Structures are given as structure tokens and as C-alpha cells.
């Protein structure tokens, strides 16, 4: 591999001051959920580590995840892309296109084998050999497998990449799924949300970039520092919930007074994400603050879960039991995940067997 510049090299080259560099490192430290005594480690890594090579590909999706990413305020997405990572290929942000662009992807994979970070947005479309999602003359699943098997780590950005998202909603005509079936043995960090919070997106990629490892993950492969709490745990409307003060309709006095949105279908008690503390648009707001219940956009299959249509609590239990409901939901999710993982292994084995059978019969 060639000698690549570090973040500090690039700041120097651009005439940016040491003070600006250290301020960026402090911001990154706090973004990654690390304590202030870790700042020196971050500074050291940013001085010495070459900029991480990033390849960013898009499957079945609405592109909302990249739209979210470019609105990151701390760090600014422009600083990240121009000074903190080496973004070699991005379906959306790269100006280049066509054959030279695809050739560049191949060169990047070859040159940085085992050392680049693969960011993936969107679901993997599997029906009819994946023909409903093509890129550069290949199916997306082919590109994904190829890019993932040579990557150092994969980041699954958005609920679509993590578990299929809207593409996998019933009746799922394209056979869409999360990308995990196609990433082989490469470590995957799941960053759900439709889309994920911009600063969560930048925080995860910078953690891998600076420390060379994936951040600590929970049982669903999500970074603990961003998905350790339910929306309900950090919600500023929580005192109203605890006091039993609920908006009954979107335009009643309770709604206007900012009471709890549970009776309007809020999924906050079963949804893990940082919306309540980080918020969106540089801390400006988040759905609940704007008067809309959380629809659980970070949960698998939220589209099929009635989140977009049901405006009443889906659980018949008394309101006072809601924390218990959250715990029951978490346990059910864990069982579901275990079952899903077992089913995935079976499906994966079957897919490998099918592929072997079809070997020589053309791509995928
Ligand atoms: Fe999905 Fe992202 Fe929702 Fe959209 O890339 S998570 S539909 S915001 O765009 O994939
Ligand atoms: Fe906030 Fe929703 Fe919990 Fe009410 S139910 S406190 S609105 S997260
Ligand atoms: Fe999504 Fe709920 Fe946050 S809808 S954006 S997880 S508040």
C-alpha cells in the first residue's frame, strides 16, 4: 500500500491551524462517546494514521441515508469527506461515472484489500437473481459480496441495509433483505434508522477510521454508545407519561401542551436510538419534539408493524405497564433475532449450495 496522508498531514497542507485540528479531535472524541481523557489518543491517531479509504455503495433505498449524512454538523460532512476520510467511490457523492469510475472501484478494492471501510446503504434485492437492483452492469448483491469480502469492516447504514426496510415490506416483490447475508466473515456494524442520525453516521465511520476496530456493539450489532437507550428513556415528554398525561388527538389541548404521545401510537418505548439526546439538524429537533410520535424507524419491519397507519397503542395492556411492555418487546426481539440468525445460517448454506450447483451458469 502507498504512503497515505493522515488527517493532520491534510490539515497542515490546507494551512489549517493546530488549534483547529485539536478542536476537531475533541469534537470527534465526544461524538464517539469517549471520555475526555481519550482526547490524546484521538489526537495521536489523527496525527499518525493514514486517512481511511472508504467505498460507499447503494442498494435498494430512497437515498435518505446519504441525504442525512451530508447534514452532519459535528463534524461537518464536508470536513469528513474532504479532510478526515479518503472517499474513493460513492454512488451518490462522486462526480465521476461510467466505465472509468467502475474501473476505479476495482483498482481501489485491489489496492486496499483488507484495509478499506465499506459503507452500504439500502437493502439487498435477491429475487430473480437480484436483477431489480443493478449497478455498473452487475447486480447489487454481486457488487456487495465482492466489495464486502475484501473490506476491513462493513457499515450497514439505515434500516434498509440492516433489515430490508421499506423494500422488504409486505409483499416484498423484489425479495429484499438486510445486507448481512452477503457480507461473509467481515465484521458488520448495524446503524439502523430511516435514515440514521447524521452524527451517528459520522461517529461510527470515524471510530473505525481512528481506532482500526469496530466500536463496542450490542447483541444486534449496533454501536452501544448510540443505541443503548430507548427513545422513551431520554424523551423530554417522559414526565407527562409518568404522570399519566396523554394527548388523545393531534389537535387537542394535551397535544398543544406537549403531553406524551403514547396514545397516538408512539413507539418510543420499544425503539433504541439517540434521537432524544443527540436530536437532528445539529440538535434542533426530532420527531417527538415536532409533535409526531416515534414510528420506530430504527426497528426491523416497522413498515409492516402498523407504525405508519396505526395511531393507537398496539398493545392492549394498561398504560402503567408500558415499561414492562418495552422489556417484553426487547425479549421478543432477542428471541426473534436468535431465530432469525439460525434461519439465516440455513438460508446461507442453501444459497452457497445453489451457487455451487449453478457454477459456470453465469453471474449469480
Ligand atoms: Fe432506507 Fe437509506 Fe430509509 Fe431511505 O439509504 S433507511 S428508505 S431514509 O435511504 O436506505
Ligand atoms: Fe416520549 Fe413516546 Fe415515551 Fe411518551 S411514549 S414519553 S412521547 S417516547
Ligand atoms: Fe425514528 Fe423514532 Fe427517532 S421515528 S427518527 S427512531 S424518534
Tab-separated table of C-alpha atoms in Angstrom, residues 19-348:
chain	number	residue	atom	x	y	z
A	19	UNK	CA	-5.862	24.687	17.238
A	20	UNK	CA	-8.490	23.809	14.583
A	21	UNK	CA	-7.058	20.301	14.348
A	22	UNK	CA	-7.208	19.762	18.113
A	23	UNK	CA	-10.744	21.206	18.242
A	24	UNK	CA	-11.800	18.700	15.553
A	25	UNK	CA	-10.241	15.881	17.593
A	26	UNK	CA	-12.090	16.993	20.736
A	27	UNK	CA	-15.376	17.088	18.788
A	28	UNK	CA	-14.681	13.610	17.379
A	29	UNK	CA	-13.890	12.250	20.860
A	30	UNK	CA	-17.204	13.427	22.242
A	31	UNK	CA	-19.070	12.257	19.131
A	32	UNK	CA	-17.651	8.764	19.532
A	33	UNK	CA	-18.963	8.697	23.102
A	34	UNK	CA	-15.452	8.613	24.611
A	35	UNK	CA	-14.452	10.397	27.805
A	36	UNK	CA	-12.252	13.491	27.632
A	37	UNK	CA	-9.194	11.546	28.860
A	38	UNK	CA	-9.257	9.795	25.491
A	39	UNK	CA	-8.623	13.051	23.545
A	40	UNK	CA	-4.853	12.464	23.459
A	41	UNK	CA	-5.383	9.013	21.908
A	42	UNK	CA	-7.654	10.515	19.249
A	43	UNK	CA	-5.113	13.285	18.531
A	44	UNK	CA	-2.334	10.688	18.224
A	45	UNK	CA	-4.396	8.530	15.878
A	46	UNK	CA	-5.403	11.529	13.759
A	47	UNK	CA	-1.739	12.609	13.542
A	48	UNK	CA	-0.343	9.251	12.580
A	49	UNK	CA	-2.967	7.043	10.949
A	50	UNK	CA	-3.367	7.400	7.224
A	51	UNK	CA	-6.824	8.597	6.169
A	52	UNK	CA	-9.079	5.563	5.960
A	53	UNK	CA	-10.113	4.550	2.465
A	54	UNK	CA	-13.899	4.385	2.196
A	55	UNK	CA	-16.041	2.780	-0.501
A	56	UNK	CA	-19.738	3.686	-0.276
A	57	UNK	CA	-22.345	1.729	-2.221
A	58	UNK	CA	-26.121	1.982	-2.533
A	59	UNK	CA	-28.693	-0.774	-2.933
A	60	UNK	CA	-32.477	-0.609	-2.796
A	61	UNK	CA	-33.326	2.602	-0.932
A	62	UNK	CA	-34.521	6.201	-1.156
A	63	UNK	CA	-31.043	7.790	-0.697
A	64	UNK	CA	-32.278	9.410	2.501
A	65	UNK	CA	-29.295	7.995	4.379
A	66	UNK	CA	-26.752	9.921	2.286
A	67	UNK	CA	-29.049	12.950	2.478
A	68	UNK	CA	-28.879	12.628	6.241
A	69	UNK	CA	-25.095	12.110	6.235
A	70	UNK	CA	-24.372	15.303	4.292
A	71	UNK	CA	-26.205	17.260	7.006
A	72	UNK	CA	-23.819	16.169	9.742
A	73	UNK	CA	-22.887	19.237	11.774
A	74	UNK	CA	-20.144	17.959	14.088
A	75	UNK	CA	-18.056	17.025	12.253
A	76	UNK	CA	-19.330	18.773	9.151
A	77	UNK	CA	-19.863	16.201	6.415
A	78	UNK	CA	-17.689	18.358	4.124
A	79	UNK	CA	-14.796	18.224	6.637
A	80	UNK	CA	-15.226	14.486	6.955
A	81	UNK	CA	-15.266	13.856	3.210
A	82	UNK	CA	-12.507	16.352	2.354
A	83	UNK	CA	-10.137	16.046	5.342
A	84	UNK	CA	-10.894	13.029	7.520
A	85	UNK	CA	-11.530	10.087	5.194
A	86	UNK	CA	-10.433	9.166	1.681
A	87	UNK	CA	-13.787	8.594	-0.045
A	88	UNK	CA	-12.732	6.729	-3.173
A	89	UNK	CA	-16.101	5.671	-4.505
A	90	UNK	CA	-19.665	6.738	-3.723
A	91	UNK	CA	-22.632	6.081	-5.969
A	92	UNK	CA	-24.197	9.381	-4.936
A	93	UNK	CA	-21.442	11.817	-3.965
A	94	UNK	CA	-18.777	11.010	-6.561
A	95	UNK	CA	-18.758	13.319	-9.565
A	96	UNK	CA	-17.343	10.598	-11.861
A	97	UNK	CA	-19.461	7.957	-13.558
A	98	UNK	CA	-19.301	5.289	-16.249
A	99	UNK	CA	-16.564	2.797	-17.100
A	100	UNK	CA	-13.597	4.772	-15.644
A	101	UNK	CA	-15.498	5.126	-12.355
A	102	UNK	CA	-16.192	1.382	-12.179
A	103	UNK	CA	-12.554	0.669	-13.066
A	104	UNK	CA	-11.528	2.946	-10.196
A	105	UNK	CA	-13.665	0.873	-7.818
A	106	UNK	CA	-11.876	-2.288	-8.902
A	107	UNK	CA	-8.485	-0.617	-8.523
A	108	UNK	CA	-9.435	0.599	-5.032
A	109	UNK	CA	-10.594	-2.855	-3.917
A	110	UNK	CA	-7.428	-4.431	-5.280
A	111	UNK	CA	-5.043	-1.813	-3.892
A	112	UNK	CA	-6.569	-1.556	-0.407
A	113	UNK	CA	-7.672	-5.167	0.053
A	114	UNK	CA	-8.493	-5.808	3.705
A	115	UNK	CA	-7.932	-2.166	4.620
A	116	UNK	CA	-10.888	-0.140	3.365
A	117	UNK	CA	-14.204	0.533	5.091
A	118	UNK	CA	-17.275	-0.433	3.093
A	119	UNK	CA	-20.346	1.720	3.786
A	120	UNK	CA	-23.596	0.301	2.476
A	121	UNK	CA	-26.990	1.944	2.241
A	122	UNK	CA	-30.106	0.178	1.058
A	123	UNK	CA	-31.422	-3.360	1.026
A	124	UNK	CA	-30.086	-6.336	-0.919
A	125	UNK	CA	-32.562	-7.332	-3.583
A	126	UNK	CA	-32.492	-11.090	-4.117
A	127	UNK	CA	-35.484	-12.103	-6.245
A	128	UNK	CA	-34.846	-13.255	-9.822
A	129	UNK	CA	-31.103	-13.299	-9.202
A	130	UNK	CA	-31.147	-9.694	-7.999
A	131	UNK	CA	-31.965	-8.097	-11.364
A	132	UNK	CA	-34.184	-5.433	-9.793
A	133	UNK	CA	-31.160	-3.571	-8.470
A	134	UNK	CA	-28.215	-3.264	-10.841
A	135	UNK	CA	-25.093	-1.114	-10.759
A	136	UNK	CA	-22.243	-0.887	-13.266
A	137	UNK	CA	-23.607	-3.879	-15.175
A	138	UNK	CA	-23.695	-6.127	-12.112
A	139	UNK	CA	-26.397	-6.994	-9.637
A	140	UNK	CA	-26.078	-5.074	-6.397
A	141	UNK	CA	-25.755	-8.353	-4.481
A	142	UNK	CA	-22.747	-9.285	-6.621
A	143	UNK	CA	-21.123	-5.898	-6.014
A	144	UNK	CA	-21.903	-6.123	-2.302
A	145	UNK	CA	-20.404	-9.593	-1.903
A	146	UNK	CA	-17.308	-8.649	-3.861
A	147	UNK	CA	-16.734	-5.368	-2.004
A	148	UNK	CA	-17.570	-6.819	1.444
A	149	UNK	CA	-15.316	-9.851	1.267
A	150	UNK	CA	-12.278	-7.609	0.696
A	151	UNK	CA	-13.181	-4.925	3.249
A	152	UNK	CA	-11.792	-4.401	6.739
A	153	UNK	CA	-15.306	-3.690	8.074
A	154	UNK	CA	-18.778	-3.050	6.711
A	155	UNK	CA	-21.122	-0.355	7.997
A	156	UNK	CA	-24.806	-1.052	7.244
A	157	UNK	CA	-26.307	2.444	7.187
A	158	UNK	CA	-30.081	2.666	7.570
A	159	UNK	CA	-32.866	0.250	8.405
A	160	UNK	CA	-32.944	-0.922	4.763
A	161	UNK	CA	-29.335	-2.134	4.884
A	162	UNK	CA	-29.788	-3.586	8.367
A	163	UNK	CA	-33.050	-5.462	7.862
A	164	UNK	CA	-34.595	-4.645	4.470
A	165	UNK	CA	-36.610	-1.560	5.439
A	166	UNK	CA	-39.444	-0.426	3.190
A	167	UNK	CA	-38.167	-2.571	0.324
A	168	UNK	CA	-38.816	-5.668	2.422
A	169	UNK	CA	-42.324	-4.525	3.428
A	170	UNK	CA	-45.069	-6.993	2.505
A	171	UNK	CA	-45.475	-8.290	-0.130
A	172	UNK	CA	-41.763	-7.625	-0.767
A	173	UNK	CA	-41.926	-8.131	-4.550
A	174	UNK	CA	-38.156	-7.849	-5.010
A	175	UNK	CA	-37.213	-10.312	-2.250
A	176	UNK	CA	-35.304	-7.603	-0.396
A	177	UNK	CA	-33.410	-8.295	2.821
A	178	UNK	CA	-30.753	-6.782	5.032
A	179	UNK	CA	-27.211	-6.961	3.660
A	180	UNK	CA	-25.921	-9.336	6.361
A	181	UNK	CA	-26.472	-12.424	4.163
A	182	UNK	CA	-23.875	-11.126	1.715
A	183	UNK	CA	-21.039	-9.863	3.870
A	184	UNK	CA	-19.290	-13.183	4.584
A	185	UNK	CA	-16.980	-13.115	7.603
A	186	UNK	CA	-16.264	-9.359	7.516
A	187	UNK	CA	-17.364	-7.531	10.705
A	188	UNK	CA	-20.577	-5.557	10.227
A	189	UNK	CA	-21.763	-2.552	12.250
A	190	UNK	CA	-25.533	-2.037	12.073
A	191	UNK	CA	-26.632	1.606	12.116
A	192	UNK	CA	-30.430	1.496	11.801
A	193	UNK	CA	-32.826	4.421	11.385
A	194	UNK	CA	-34.733	5.557	8.355
A	195	UNK	CA	-32.470	7.410	7.978
A	196	UNK	CA	-29.863	7.213	10.767
A	197	UNK	CA	-28.895	10.395	12.657
A	198	UNK	CA	-26.117	12.199	10.698
A	199	UNK	CA	-23.718	12.461	13.645
A	200	UNK	CA	-24.211	8.772	14.402
A	201	UNK	CA	-23.184	8.010	10.825
A	202	UNK	CA	-20.043	10.134	11.025
A	203	UNK	CA	-19.253	8.915	14.563
A	204	UNK	CA	-19.251	5.249	13.528
A	205	UNK	CA	-17.069	5.666	10.449
A	206	UNK	CA	-14.597	7.846	12.395
A	207	UNK	CA	-14.358	5.300	15.206
A	208	UNK	CA	-13.268	2.596	12.761
A	209	UNK	CA	-11.020	5.078	10.971
A	210	UNK	CA	-9.158	6.247	14.059
A	211	UNK	CA	-9.055	3.093	16.169
A	212	UNK	CA	-8.955	0.472	13.432
A	213	UNK	CA	-11.670	-1.566	15.143
A	214	UNK	CA	-15.459	-1.531	15.204
A	215	UNK	CA	-16.982	0.232	18.231
A	216	UNK	CA	-18.483	-1.863	21.068
A	217	UNK	CA	-21.684	-3.440	19.725
A	218	UNK	CA	-24.894	-4.736	21.301
A	219	UNK	CA	-26.495	-8.107	20.524
A	220	UNK	CA	-27.969	-6.728	17.304
A	221	UNK	CA	-24.649	-5.443	16.020
A	222	UNK	CA	-25.475	-1.799	16.851
A	223	UNK	CA	-22.924	0.567	18.428
A	224	UNK	CA	-23.780	0.677	22.126
A	225	UNK	CA	-22.966	4.348	22.544
A	226	UNK	CA	-25.734	5.336	20.143
A	227	UNK	CA	-28.303	2.549	20.594
A	228	UNK	CA	-28.012	1.881	24.320
A	229	UNK	CA	-31.211	3.712	25.283
A	230	UNK	CA	-34.811	3.642	24.168
A	231	UNK	CA	-36.315	6.848	22.779
A	232	UNK	CA	-38.626	6.613	25.800
A	233	UNK	CA	-35.661	6.714	28.235
A	234	UNK	CA	-34.420	10.111	27.057
A	235	UNK	CA	-37.715	11.672	25.952
A	236	UNK	CA	-38.377	15.127	27.350
A	237	UNK	CA	-42.111	14.247	27.401
A	238	UNK	CA	-41.435	11.395	29.809
A	239	UNK	CA	-42.656	13.306	32.900
A	240	UNK	CA	-46.079	13.539	31.211
A	241	UNK	CA	-46.038	9.828	30.568
A	242	UNK	CA	-45.168	9.149	34.201
A	243	UNK	CA	-47.949	11.486	35.319
A	244	UNK	CA	-50.459	9.780	33.011
A	245	UNK	CA	-50.963	12.922	30.886
A	246	UNK	CA	-51.528	11.883	27.268
A	247	UNK	CA	-52.545	13.709	24.087
A	248	UNK	CA	-55.661	11.939	22.783
A	249	UNK	CA	-55.640	13.514	19.321
A	250	UNK	CA	-53.162	15.566	17.315
A	251	UNK	CA	-55.032	18.815	17.869
A	252	UNK	CA	-56.305	18.584	21.437
A	253	UNK	CA	-55.148	20.717	24.350
A	254	UNK	CA	-52.803	17.945	25.545
A	255	UNK	CA	-51.027	17.829	22.173
A	256	UNK	CA	-50.660	21.607	22.212
A	257	UNK	CA	-49.286	21.472	25.756
A	258	UNK	CA	-46.655	18.870	24.746
A	259	UNK	CA	-48.067	15.891	26.609
A	260	UNK	CA	-46.984	12.311	25.960
A	261	UNK	CA	-47.805	10.862	22.503
A	262	UNK	CA	-48.130	7.234	23.593
A	263	UNK	CA	-51.869	7.095	22.912
A	264	UNK	CA	-51.204	8.467	19.417
A	265	UNK	CA	-49.092	5.412	18.614
A	266	UNK	CA	-45.629	6.419	19.872
A	267	UNK	CA	-43.150	3.544	19.524
A	268	UNK	CA	-40.584	5.226	21.793
A	269	UNK	CA	-40.909	2.509	24.484
A	270	UNK	CA	-39.703	-0.197	22.083
A	271	UNK	CA	-37.220	1.760	19.944
A	272	UNK	CA	-33.490	2.109	20.596
A	273	UNK	CA	-31.765	5.188	19.165
A	274	UNK	CA	-30.207	8.538	20.196
A	275	UNK	CA	-32.921	10.868	18.875
A	276	UNK	CA	-33.840	12.064	22.366
A	277	UNK	CA	-30.332	13.224	23.278
A	278	UNK	CA	-28.497	13.949	20.002
A	279	UNK	CA	-31.622	15.108	18.100
A	280	UNK	CA	-31.484	16.074	14.430
A	281	UNK	CA	-30.115	19.022	12.449
A	282	UNK	CA	-27.427	19.862	14.928
A	283	UNK	CA	-29.640	19.318	17.931
A	284	UNK	CA	-32.587	21.312	16.597
A	285	UNK	CA	-35.418	18.782	16.938
A	286	UNK	CA	-36.598	15.207	16.498
A	287	UNK	CA	-39.967	13.687	15.563
A	288	UNK	CA	-41.479	13.797	19.070
A	289	UNK	CA	-40.327	17.381	19.581
A	290	UNK	CA	-42.072	18.273	16.318
A	291	UNK	CA	-45.349	16.755	17.558
A	292	UNK	CA	-45.135	13.402	15.760
A	293	UNK	CA	-44.949	10.104	17.642
A	294	UNK	CA	-41.834	7.995	17.101
A	295	UNK	CA	-42.755	5.473	14.389
A	296	UNK	CA	-39.929	3.132	15.391
A	297	UNK	CA	-37.967	3.777	12.204
A	298	UNK	CA	-34.920	2.043	13.701
A	299	UNK	CA	-36.771	-1.235	14.208
A	300	UNK	CA	-36.812	-4.120	11.752
A	301	UNK	CA	-40.070	-4.395	9.812
A	302	UNK	CA	-41.551	-1.195	11.200
A	303	UNK	CA	-43.429	-0.699	7.923
A	304	UNK	CA	-45.318	-3.955	8.478
A	305	UNK	CA	-45.741	-3.227	12.136
A	306	UNK	CA	-48.549	-0.720	11.675
A	307	UNK	CA	-46.277	2.162	12.680
A	308	UNK	CA	-47.349	4.239	9.679
A	309	UNK	CA	-51.051	3.543	9.929
A	310	UNK	CA	-51.999	2.629	13.478
A	311	UNK	CA	-52.444	5.635	15.634
A	312	UNK	CA	-53.416	3.794	18.783
A	313	UNK	CA	-51.107	1.820	21.048
A	314	UNK	CA	-50.838	-1.612	19.546
A	315	UNK	CA	-50.609	-3.251	22.948
A	316	UNK	CA	-53.792	-3.822	24.895
A	317	UNK	CA	-52.035	-3.634	28.261
A	318	UNK	CA	-52.796	-0.850	30.735
A	319	UNK	CA	-50.655	2.243	30.189
A	320	UNK	CA	-48.942	1.761	33.571
A	321	UNK	CA	-47.328	-1.436	32.262
A	322	UNK	CA	-45.542	0.250	29.400
A	323	UNK	CA	-42.045	-0.259	30.790
A	324	UNK	CA	-42.860	-3.918	31.145
A	325	UNK	CA	-44.117	-3.851	27.554
A	326	UNK	CA	-40.743	-2.438	26.482
A	327	UNK	CA	-38.953	-5.248	28.345
A	328	UNK	CA	-41.248	-7.872	26.810
A	329	UNK	CA	-40.660	-6.374	23.370
A	330	UNK	CA	-36.890	-6.428	23.901
A	331	UNK	CA	-37.052	-10.088	24.982
A	332	UNK	CA	-39.259	-10.950	21.998
A	333	UNK	CA	-36.802	-9.164	19.724
A	334	UNK	CA	-33.904	-11.139	21.188
A	335	UNK	CA	-35.738	-14.424	20.590
A	336	UNK	CA	-36.638	-13.236	17.103
A	337	UNK	CA	-33.039	-12.308	16.395
A	338	UNK	CA	-31.783	-15.701	17.563
A	339	UNK	CA	-34.378	-17.450	15.398
A	340	UNK	CA	-33.533	-15.194	12.503
A	341	UNK	CA	-29.817	-15.889	12.881
A	342	UNK	CA	-30.455	-19.645	12.838
A	343	UNK	CA	-32.692	-19.286	9.782
A	344	UNK	CA	-30.017	-17.119	8.147
A	345	UNK	CA	-27.387	-19.831	8.555
A	346	UNK	CA	-29.720	-22.364	6.932
A	347	UNK	CA	-30.559	-19.939	4.120
A	348	UNK	CA	-26.903	-19.081	3.640
